[in-house]
mmCIF file of C-alpha atoms in Angstrom:
data_model
loop_
_atom_site.group_PDB
_atom_site.id
_atom_site.type_symbol
_atom_site.label_atom_id
_atom_site.label_comp_id
_atom_site.label_asym_id
_atom_site.label_seq_id
_atom_site.Cartn_x
_atom_site.Cartn_y
_atom_site.Cartn_z
ATOM 1 C CA MET A 24 18.631 -13.430 -1.399
ATOM 2 C CA ASP A 25 18.957 -10.952 -4.296
ATOM 3 C CA PHE A 26 15.693 -9.514 -5.377
ATOM 4 C CA THR A 27 15.136 -6.194 -7.078
ATOM 5 C CA THR A 28 11.634 -5.215 -7.901
ATOM 6 C CA PHE A 29 9.453 -3.116 -10.149
ATOM 7 C CA ALA A 30 12.501 -0.918 -10.584
ATOM 8 C CA ASN A 31 12.080 1.158 -13.732
ATOM 9 C CA SER A 32 10.136 3.732 -11.766
ATOM 10 C CA ILE A 33 12.216 3.510 -8.596
ATOM 11 C CA THR A 34 15.728 2.407 -7.787
ATOM 12 C CA THR A 35 15.425 0.356 -4.621
ATOM 13 C CA PRO A 36 18.553 0.199 -2.453
ATOM 14 C CA PRO A 37 19.244 -2.273 0.337
ATOM 15 C CA ALA A 38 16.906 -1.742 3.271
ATOM 16 C CA ILE A 39 17.922 1.410 5.164
ATOM 17 C CA PRO A 40 21.445 2.216 3.966
ATOM 18 C CA PRO A 41 23.825 2.660 6.895
ATOM 19 C CA ALA A 42 25.716 5.731 5.728
ATOM 20 C CA HIS A 43 23.677 7.850 3.346
ATOM 21 C CA PRO A 44 19.961 8.495 3.792
ATOM 22 C CA TYR A 45 17.898 7.230 0.929
ATOM 23 C CA CYS A 46 15.971 9.730 -1.177
ATOM 24 C CA LEU A 47 13.522 8.748 -3.832
ATOM 25 C CA GLN A 48 14.583 10.083 -7.205
ATOM 26 C CA PRO A 49 12.460 10.739 -10.273
ATOM 27 C CA SER A 50 12.829 7.965 -12.813
ATOM 28 C CA PRO A 51 13.696 8.516 -16.467
ATOM 29 C CA PHE A 52 11.284 5.674 -17.265
ATOM 30 C CA PRO A 53 7.804 7.154 -16.853
ATOM 31 C CA LEU A 54 5.405 4.275 -17.260
ATOM 32 C CA HIS A 55 6.873 0.776 -17.385
ATOM 33 C CA LEU A 56 7.623 -0.778 -14.008
ATOM 34 C CA PRO A 57 9.431 -4.132 -14.237
ATOM 35 C CA ILE A 58 10.024 -6.850 -11.721
ATOM 36 C CA LEU A 59 13.678 -7.776 -12.067
ATOM 37 C CA LYS A 60 15.310 -11.106 -11.280
ATOM 38 C CA ARG A 61 15.636 -12.920 -8.034
ATOM 39 C CA SER A 62 18.345 -15.558 -8.220
ATOM 40 C CA GLY A 63 16.955 -19.042 -8.328
ATOM 41 C CA LEU A 64 13.359 -17.827 -8.297
ATOM 42 C CA VAL A 65 12.235 -15.530 -11.061
ATOM 43 C CA LYS A 66 14.397 -16.132 -14.089
ATOM 44 C CA ASN A 67 12.651 -13.847 -16.512
ATOM 45 C CA ARG A 68 12.090 -10.156 -16.466
ATOM 46 C CA LEU A 69 8.563 -9.277 -15.395
ATOM 47 C CA ILE A 70 6.948 -6.101 -16.587
ATOM 48 C CA SER A 71 3.938 -4.825 -14.699
ATOM 49 C CA ARG A 72 0.918 -3.619 -16.552
ATOM 50 C CA CYS A 73 0.625 0.145 -16.498
ATOM 51 C CA SER A 74 -2.289 2.366 -17.324
ATOM 52 C CA SER A 75 -1.793 5.553 -19.273
ATOM 53 C CA LYS A 76 -4.290 8.229 -18.284
ATOM 54 C CA SER A 77 -5.466 10.746 -20.853
ATOM 55 C CA ASP A 78 -5.521 14.460 -20.147
ATOM 56 C CA GLU A 79 -9.275 14.576 -20.459
ATOM 57 C CA PHE A 80 -10.009 17.093 -17.739
ATOM 58 C CA GLY A 81 -6.894 19.310 -17.740
ATOM 59 C CA SER A 82 -4.114 19.525 -15.189
ATOM 60 C CA VAL A 83 -2.847 21.389 -12.146
ATOM 61 C CA ASN A 84 0.913 21.960 -11.926
ATOM 62 C CA GLY A 85 1.411 19.183 -14.441
ATOM 63 C CA LEU A 86 -0.817 16.754 -12.532
ATOM 64 C CA HIS A 87 -3.392 15.129 -14.788
ATOM 65 C CA LEU A 88 -6.848 15.449 -13.303
ATOM 66 C CA THR A 89 -9.289 12.573 -13.309
ATOM 67 C CA PRO A 90 -12.186 13.921 -11.243
ATOM 68 C CA ASN A 91 -14.314 10.853 -11.856
ATOM 69 C CA LYS A 92 -11.720 8.818 -9.913
ATOM 70 C CA LEU A 93 -11.059 11.291 -7.107
ATOM 71 C CA PHE A 94 -13.331 9.846 -4.453
ATOM 72 C CA VAL A 95 -14.821 6.784 -6.093
ATOM 73 C CA GLU A 96 -14.575 3.749 -3.830
ATOM 74 C CA GLU A 97 -11.758 1.516 -4.994
ATOM 75 C CA THR A 98 -12.286 -2.215 -5.238
ATOM 76 C CA ILE A 99 -10.944 -4.051 -2.184
ATOM 77 C CA GLY A 100 -9.451 -6.855 -4.278
ATOM 78 C CA ALA A 101 -7.822 -10.232 -3.588
ATOM 79 C CA GLU A 102 -11.033 -11.657 -2.122
ATOM 80 C CA TYR A 103 -9.881 -15.108 -3.238
ATOM 81 C CA GLY A 104 -6.157 -14.434 -3.076
ATOM 82 C CA GLU A 105 -5.955 -13.244 -6.670
ATOM 83 C CA GLY A 106 -3.228 -10.786 -7.560
ATOM 84 C CA PHE A 107 -2.339 -8.730 -10.603
ATOM 85 C CA GLU A 108 -1.054 -9.597 -14.042
ATOM 86 C CA THR A 109 2.517 -8.924 -15.110
ATOM 87 C CA PHE A 110 4.265 -9.427 -18.409
ATOM 88 C CA ARG A 111 7.525 -11.048 -19.366
ATOM 89 C CA THR A 112 9.208 -12.074 -22.588
ATOM 90 C CA ASP A 113 7.485 -15.460 -22.779
ATOM 91 C CA GLY A 114 4.000 -14.078 -22.109
ATOM 92 C CA PRO A 115 1.762 -12.810 -19.319
ATOM 93 C CA LEU A 116 2.102 -14.080 -15.761
ATOM 94 C CA LYS A 117 -0.555 -13.847 -13.072
ATOM 95 C CA VAL A 118 0.968 -13.031 -9.697
ATOM 96 C CA ASP A 119 -1.277 -13.893 -6.761
ATOM 97 C CA VAL A 120 -0.906 -13.880 -2.986
ATOM 98 C CA ASP A 121 0.240 -17.501 -2.696
ATOM 99 C CA TYR A 122 2.738 -17.029 -5.508
ATOM 100 C CA LEU A 123 4.363 -14.054 -3.771
ATOM 101 C CA ASN A 124 4.413 -15.764 -0.369
ATOM 102 C CA GLU A 125 6.201 -18.696 -1.984
ATOM 103 C CA LYS A 126 8.638 -16.828 -4.233
ATOM 104 C CA LEU A 127 9.609 -14.213 -1.646
ATOM 105 C CA GLN A 128 10.715 -16.784 0.914
ATOM 106 C CA ASP A 129 13.815 -15.782 2.840
ATOM 107 C CA GLY A 130 17.074 -17.341 1.704
ATOM 108 C CA PHE A 131 19.535 -19.034 4.017
ATOM 109 C CA LEU A 132 21.647 -15.945 4.732
ATOM 110 C CA HIS A 133 18.596 -13.786 5.270
ATOM 111 C CA ARG A 134 17.163 -16.306 7.706
ATOM 112 C CA ILE A 135 20.363 -16.113 9.730
ATOM 113 C CA ARG A 136 20.294 -12.314 9.670
ATOM 114 C CA TYR A 137 16.623 -12.114 10.621
ATOM 115 C CA ALA A 138 17.193 -14.556 13.467
ATOM 116 C CA MET A 139 19.614 -12.015 14.945
ATOM 117 C CA LYS A 140 17.655 -8.918 13.868
ATOM 118 C CA PRO A 141 14.008 -9.999 13.542
ATOM 119 C CA ASP A 142 12.676 -6.479 12.990
ATOM 120 C CA GLU A 143 14.346 -6.271 9.584
ATOM 121 C CA ALA A 144 12.226 -9.174 8.317
ATOM 122 C CA TYR A 145 9.077 -7.045 8.343
ATOM 123 C CA GLY A 146 7.808 -4.603 5.734
ATOM 124 C CA LEU A 147 5.597 -1.622 6.556
ATOM 125 C CA ILE A 148 3.055 -0.298 4.041
ATOM 126 C CA PHE A 149 1.389 3.079 4.611
ATOM 127 C CA SER A 150 -1.717 4.321 2.841
ATOM 128 C CA TRP A 151 -1.415 7.908 1.698
ATOM 129 C CA ASP A 152 -4.881 9.211 2.564
ATOM 130 C CA ASN A 153 -5.263 10.167 6.242
ATOM 131 C CA VAL A 154 -2.309 7.994 7.256
ATOM 132 C CA VAL A 155 0.622 9.886 5.750
ATOM 133 C CA ALA A 156 -1.191 13.059 4.655
ATOM 134 C CA GLY A 157 -4.283 14.677 6.150
ATOM 135 C CA THR A 158 -6.328 14.490 2.970
ATOM 136 C CA ARG A 159 -9.599 14.590 4.917
ATOM 137 C CA ALA A 160 -8.889 18.220 5.874
ATOM 138 C CA VAL A 161 -7.794 18.980 2.308
ATOM 139 C CA LYS A 162 -11.057 17.579 0.985
ATOM 140 C CA ARG A 163 -13.055 19.632 3.469
ATOM 141 C CA LYS A 164 -11.214 22.811 2.484
ATOM 142 C CA ALA A 165 -11.810 22.123 -1.217
ATOM 143 C CA TRP A 166 -15.551 21.723 -0.698
ATOM 144 C CA GLU A 167 -15.699 24.953 1.323
ATOM 145 C CA GLN A 168 -13.862 26.889 -1.376
ATOM 146 C CA LEU A 169 -16.091 25.495 -4.121
ATOM 147 C CA ALA A 170 -19.216 26.289 -2.101
ATOM 148 C CA SER A 171 -17.979 29.841 -1.574
ATOM 149 C CA GLU A 172 -17.371 30.298 -5.292
ATOM 150 C CA GLU A 173 -20.802 28.898 -6.186
ATOM 151 C CA GLY A 174 -22.705 30.645 -3.394
ATOM 152 C CA LYS A 175 -23.819 27.377 -1.783
ATOM 153 C CA ASP A 176 -23.993 26.133 1.794
ATOM 154 C CA ILE A 177 -22.570 22.782 2.849
ATOM 155 C CA PRO A 178 -22.694 20.974 6.217
ATOM 156 C CA LYS A 179 -19.715 21.025 8.534
ATOM 157 C CA GLU A 180 -19.456 17.253 8.775
ATOM 158 C CA GLY A 181 -20.969 14.051 7.452
ATOM 159 C CA ASP A 182 -22.125 14.023 3.856
ATOM 160 C CA ILE A 183 -19.179 15.939 2.393
ATOM 161 C CA TYR A 184 -16.866 12.990 3.046
ATOM 162 C CA THR A 185 -18.863 10.682 0.781
ATOM 163 C CA SER A 186 -18.437 10.424 -3.001
ATOM 164 C CA ALA A 187 -17.959 13.629 -4.982
ATOM 165 C CA ASP A 188 -20.946 12.846 -7.243
ATOM 166 C CA TYR A 189 -23.256 12.553 -4.247
ATOM 167 C CA VAL A 190 -22.096 15.854 -2.724
ATOM 168 C CA LEU A 191 -22.344 17.708 -6.018
ATOM 169 C CA HIS A 192 -25.881 16.474 -6.705
ATOM 170 C CA LYS A 193 -27.101 17.121 -3.174
ATOM 171 C CA PHE A 194 -25.604 20.546 -2.461
ATOM 172 C CA PHE A 195 -24.602 22.093 -5.796
ATOM 173 C CA LEU A 196 -26.983 20.924 -8.516
ATOM 174 C CA SER A 197 -30.676 21.013 -9.187
ATOM 175 C CA ASP A 198 -32.566 19.137 -11.916
ATOM 176 C CA LYS A 199 -32.023 22.015 -14.354
ATOM 177 C CA GLU A 200 -28.265 22.208 -13.777
ATOM 178 C CA GLU A 201 -27.203 18.672 -14.635
ATOM 179 C CA ASN A 202 -25.043 19.979 -17.478
ATOM 180 C CA GLU A 203 -22.914 21.801 -14.885
ATOM 181 C CA LEU A 204 -21.728 18.553 -13.309
ATOM 182 C CA ASN A 205 -18.528 18.162 -15.341
ATOM 183 C CA ARG A 206 -17.569 21.802 -14.817
ATOM 184 C CA LEU A 207 -17.997 21.488 -11.050
ATOM 185 C CA LYS A 208 -16.064 18.226 -11.008
ATOM 186 C CA LEU A 209 -13.169 19.825 -12.835
ATOM 187 C CA ARG A 210 -13.153 22.877 -10.580
ATOM 188 C CA PHE A 211 -13.320 20.765 -7.436
ATOM 189 C CA SER A 212 -10.435 18.621 -8.715
ATOM 190 C CA GLN A 213 -8.339 21.707 -9.400
ATOM 191 C CA ILE A 214 -8.940 23.082 -5.913
ATOM 192 C CA TYR A 215 -8.317 19.736 -4.232
ATOM 193 C CA TYR A 216 -5.056 18.948 -6.019
ATOM 194 C CA ASP A 217 -3.818 22.522 -5.656
ATOM 195 C CA ASN A 218 -4.280 22.312 -1.877
ATOM 196 C CA LEU A 219 -2.893 18.785 -1.754
ATOM 197 C CA LEU A 220 0.360 19.797 -3.423
ATOM 198 C CA ARG A 221 0.813 22.516 -0.786
ATOM 199 C CA LEU A 222 0.806 20.095 2.131
ATOM 200 C CA ALA A 223 3.885 20.626 4.265
ATOM 201 C CA LYS A 224 3.208 18.508 7.354
ATOM 202 C CA PRO A 225 2.387 14.821 7.679
ATOM 203 C CA ILE A 226 -0.082 13.303 10.124
ATOM 204 C CA ASP A 227 0.828 14.037 13.760
ATOM 205 C CA GLY A 228 3.321 11.570 15.181
ATOM 206 C CA LEU A 229 4.112 9.936 11.833
ATOM 207 C CA LYS A 230 7.603 11.378 11.458
ATOM 208 C CA ASP A 231 8.672 10.191 14.920
ATOM 209 C CA TRP A 232 7.284 6.729 14.167
ATOM 210 C CA LEU A 233 9.078 6.571 10.820
ATOM 211 C CA GLU A 234 12.295 7.642 12.519
ATOM 212 C CA ALA A 235 11.905 4.785 15.006
ATOM 213 C CA VAL A 236 11.388 2.133 12.319
ATOM 214 C CA TYR A 237 14.168 3.694 10.212
ATOM 215 C CA THR A 238 16.532 3.235 13.148
ATOM 216 C CA ALA A 239 15.352 -0.382 13.431
ATOM 217 C CA ARG A 240 16.103 -0.779 9.687
ATOM 218 C CA ILE A 241 12.554 -1.797 8.793
ATOM 219 C CA PRO A 242 11.788 -0.962 5.127
ATOM 220 C CA CYS A 243 8.682 1.115 4.422
ATOM 221 C CA ALA A 244 6.479 1.830 1.392
ATOM 222 C CA VAL A 245 3.682 4.295 0.736
ATOM 223 C CA VAL A 246 0.775 3.604 -1.634
ATOM 224 C CA SER A 247 -1.398 6.188 -3.349
ATOM 225 C CA SER A 248 -3.401 6.947 -6.469
ATOM 226 C CA LEU A 249 -1.362 10.136 -7.029
ATOM 227 C CA ASP A 250 1.104 10.293 -9.883
ATOM 228 C CA ARG A 251 4.729 9.563 -9.077
ATOM 229 C CA ARG A 252 6.234 12.979 -9.766
ATOM 230 C CA ASN A 253 3.894 14.868 -7.490
ATOM 231 C CA MET A 254 4.058 12.178 -4.814
ATOM 232 C CA LEU A 255 7.841 12.640 -4.669
ATOM 233 C CA LYS A 256 7.425 16.402 -4.399
ATOM 234 C CA VAL A 257 4.976 16.183 -1.516
ATOM 235 C CA LEU A 258 7.106 13.622 0.351
ATOM 236 C CA GLU A 259 10.149 15.845 -0.054
ATOM 237 C CA ARG A 260 8.232 18.881 1.172
ATOM 238 C CA MET A 261 7.106 16.931 4.236
ATOM 239 C CA GLY A 262 10.650 15.738 4.903
ATOM 240 C CA LEU A 263 9.698 12.052 4.570
ATOM 241 C CA SER A 264 11.624 11.022 1.451
ATOM 242 C CA LYS A 265 14.382 9.138 3.225
ATOM 243 C CA TYR A 266 11.954 6.955 5.170
ATOM 244 C CA PHE A 267 10.278 5.255 2.205
ATOM 245 C CA GLN A 268 12.233 2.690 0.218
ATOM 246 C CA ALA A 269 9.355 2.187 -2.245
ATOM 247 C CA ILE A 270 6.252 3.964 -3.464
ATOM 248 C CA VAL A 271 3.230 2.711 -5.388
ATOM 249 C CA THR A 272 1.522 5.356 -7.509
ATOM 250 C CA GLU A 273 -0.919 5.739 -10.374
ATOM 251 C CA GLU A 274 1.725 4.687 -12.901
ATOM 252 C CA ASP A 275 1.864 1.187 -11.406
ATOM 253 C CA GLY A 276 -1.563 0.509 -12.898
ATOM 254 C CA MET A 277 -2.929 -1.372 -9.885
ATOM 255 C CA GLU A 278 -6.681 -1.906 -10.073
ATOM 256 C CA SER A 279 -7.574 -2.387 -6.404
ATOM 257 C CA ILE A 280 -6.433 -1.598 -2.871
ATOM 258 C CA ALA A 281 -5.088 -5.123 -2.387
ATOM 259 C CA HIS A 282 -3.085 -4.953 -5.602
ATOM 260 C CA ARG A 283 -1.389 -1.782 -4.382
ATOM 261 C CA PHE A 284 -0.394 -3.566 -1.191
ATOM 262 C CA LEU A 285 0.957 -6.566 -3.107
ATOM 263 C CA SER A 286 2.946 -4.297 -5.399
ATOM 264 C CA ALA A 287 4.430 -2.573 -2.346
ATOM 265 C CA ALA A 288 5.403 -5.939 -0.824
ATOM 266 C CA VAL A 289 7.265 -6.903 -4.010
ATOM 267 C CA LYS A 290 9.074 -3.578 -4.112
ATOM 268 C CA LEU A 291 10.131 -4.031 -0.484
ATOM 269 C CA ASP A 292 11.293 -7.606 -1.186
ATOM 270 C CA ARG A 293 9.094 -8.898 1.639
ATOM 271 C CA LYS A 294 6.516 -11.625 1.313
ATOM 272 C CA PRO A 295 2.956 -10.383 2.004
ATOM 273 C CA SER A 296 2.580 -12.433 5.178
ATOM 274 C CA LYS A 297 5.494 -10.479 6.694
ATOM 275 C CA CYS A 298 4.025 -7.049 5.928
ATOM 276 C CA VAL A 299 2.033 -4.688 8.137
ATOM 277 C CA VAL A 300 -0.410 -2.226 6.571
ATOM 278 C CA PHE A 301 -1.262 1.102 8.209
ATOM 279 C CA GLU A 302 -4.791 2.131 7.262
ATOM 280 C CA ASP A 303 -7.649 4.320 8.445
ATOM 281 C CA ASP A 304 -10.402 2.664 6.404
ATOM 282 C CA PRO A 305 -12.154 -0.656 7.107
ATOM 283 C CA ARG A 306 -11.925 -1.483 3.401
ATOM 284 C CA GLY A 307 -8.150 -1.105 3.534
ATOM 285 C CA VAL A 308 -7.998 -3.376 6.581
ATOM 286 C CA THR A 309 -9.996 -6.019 4.684
ATOM 287 C CA ALA A 310 -7.690 -5.675 1.669
ATOM 288 C CA ALA A 311 -4.652 -6.180 3.911
ATOM 289 C CA HIS A 312 -6.119 -9.367 5.366
ATOM 290 C CA ASN A 313 -6.979 -10.617 1.877
ATOM 291 C CA CYS A 314 -3.271 -10.293 1.124
ATOM 292 C CA THR A 315 -2.334 -12.228 4.326
ATOM 293 C CA MET A 316 -0.927 -9.013 5.807
ATOM 294 C CA MET A 317 -1.384 -7.622 9.300
ATOM 295 C CA ALA A 318 -3.231 -4.331 9.769
ATOM 296 C CA VAL A 319 -2.800 -1.379 12.110
ATOM 297 C CA ALA A 320 -5.796 0.975 11.998
ATOM 298 C CA LEU A 321 -5.786 4.672 12.844
ATOM 299 C CA ILE A 322 -8.937 6.092 14.415
ATOM 300 C CA GLY A 323 -10.057 9.308 12.757
ATOM 301 C CA ALA A 324 -12.069 9.163 9.573
ATOM 302 C CA HIS A 325 -13.766 6.056 10.995
ATOM 303 C CA PRO A 326 -14.584 5.283 14.649
ATOM 304 C CA ALA A 327 -12.855 2.504 16.535
ATOM 305 C CA TYR A 328 -15.821 0.112 16.314
ATOM 306 C CA ASP A 329 -15.594 0.197 12.493
ATOM 307 C CA LEU A 330 -11.939 -0.809 12.658
ATOM 308 C CA GLY A 331 -12.313 -3.827 14.911
ATOM 309 C CA GLN A 332 -10.927 -6.226 12.299
ATOM 310 C CA ALA A 333 -7.451 -4.692 12.571
ATOM 311 C CA GLU A 334 -4.881 -6.406 14.791
ATOM 312 C CA ILE A 335 -4.048 -3.051 16.437
ATOM 313 C CA THR A 336 -6.200 0.076 16.625
ATOM 314 C CA VAL A 337 -4.621 3.347 17.757
ATOM 315 C CA ALA A 338 -5.637 6.992 17.956
ATOM 316 C CA ASN A 339 -2.256 8.234 16.686
ATOM 317 C CA PHE A 340 1.242 7.025 15.898
ATOM 318 C CA SER A 341 2.622 8.076 19.271
ATOM 319 C CA GLU A 342 0.911 5.016 20.785
ATOM 320 C CA LEU A 343 3.067 2.651 18.727
ATOM 321 C CA SER A 344 6.488 1.182 19.362
ATOM 322 C CA VAL A 345 8.633 -1.307 17.479
ATOM 323 C CA ILE A 346 7.795 -3.930 20.084
ATOM 324 C CA ASN A 347 4.183 -3.780 18.828
ATOM 325 C CA LEU A 348 5.374 -5.132 15.483
ATOM 326 C CA ARG A 349 7.149 -8.026 17.148
ATOM 327 C CA ARG A 350 4.069 -8.908 19.125
ATOM 328 C CA LEU A 351 1.979 -9.009 15.958
ATOM 329 C CA PHE A 352 3.969 -11.993 14.762
ATOM 330 C CA ALA A 353 4.970 -13.431 18.146
ATOM 331 C CA ASN A 354 2.298 -16.126 18.203
ATOM 332 C CA ASN A 355 2.620 -16.972 14.540
ATOM 333 C CA GLY A 356 6.285 -17.775 14.163
ATOM 334 C CA SER A 357 8.071 -17.658 10.849
ATOM 335 C CA SER A 358 5.501 -19.881 9.138
ATOM 336 C CA PHE A 359 2.438 -17.677 9.619
ATOM 337 C CA MET A 360 0.001 -18.150 6.708
ATOM 338 C CA ASP A 361 2.556 -20.295 4.855
ATOM 339 C CA LEU A 362 1.594 -23.539 3.217
ATOM 340 C CA GLN A 363 2.863 -26.444 5.269
ATOM 341 C CA ARG A 364 4.326 -29.563 3.698
ATOM 342 C CA GLN A 365 3.216 -32.736 5.377
ATOM 343 C CA PHE A 366 5.800 -35.498 5.557
ATOM 344 C CA ILE A 367 4.427 -39.028 5.578
ATOM 345 C CA GLU A 368 6.501 -41.760 7.107
ATOM 346 C CA THR A 369 7.396 -44.167 4.296
ATOM 347 C CA THR A 370 9.659 -46.546 6.228
ATOM 348 C CA PRO A 371 7.628 -49.549 7.389
ATOM 349 C CA PRO A 372 7.717 -50.253 11.112
ATOM 350 C CA LYS A 373 10.289 -52.808 12.218
ATOM 351 C CA ARG A 374 8.973 -56.291 12.809
ATOM 352 C CA LYS A 375 9.275 -57.549 16.332
ATOM 353 C CA LEU A 376 10.959 -60.948 16.658
ATOM 354 C CA THR A 377 9.171 -63.330 18.962
ATOM 355 C CA ILE A 378 9.839 -66.917 20.016
ATOM 356 C CA ASP A 379 6.962 -69.327 19.735
ATOM 357 C CA THR A 380 6.859 -71.989 22.367
ATOM 358 C CA ILE A 381 5.165 -75.236 21.384
ATOM 359 C CA PHE A 382 3.789 -77.275 24.228
#
């Protein structure tokens, strides 16, 4: 089935081109991300809602800083299957989980192909923080540098991985220094993003895992709150550009974790119930399940007992193989989480002919 998706910000080729490796290219269309047509399904052009961020706090290397959003807990989203709102020529359209599972059904030819190559039917969605990039270490380094500049002491573990406001109030501010909060937020943001844009290596084992799924022709997406331009730069520096057929960034205007996952599923042309999310946070695992997706959790920022809801929990990517993905869906079949149509027999039962004997 032909389905191109949210493509103003990214040109999505067929899943894993056979000859030339796919590299994400910067788009000449900075903000508007449309859903294009799928024959027989979506007849009108859908335009996703995008949020334009103001340069309120300055920038680092062209990256707009929004320190108030840096480490604020995102909403999980899709608690009742709700999705995001898109726009088309005849008005707004609300796209929810059920809608995407229905409209992204495999066509006849795809069903034949996936019967022969079942791995290609899946879509893999990777969170950026601590799954693709080691942002936990970057955050730690930023706090240490800020503490050194301000002459403060911070603990080695624990509290510094909570919200930025909490850390700043506990270790950097006193009652008389409340007016310094915005300055410290801006400085911390500058340090954090500066270090983030210097990342050169992904999480251990990730590149080998991506190479394995690339060989199996399984499309992948990465989701993040970073802006698109800098995301592309970091992926290129890490040598991961060819592995991701779609990215979801700040420009997509998604308001929750679940909405990012749904946007990634549309860009991959895979229905949510055929997607697997790689996360390190229990909230991300919950968001994946709200979207009818499977979840693979990485132990690290959170211990294994906090990630028990995930279908698979691993210490690193080297523990995974493509067969793990097949087993995730082995007991569910092709109709996992799909609405089932019940057929009621309308033909009346045939009457039995009998012979009455009168005595």
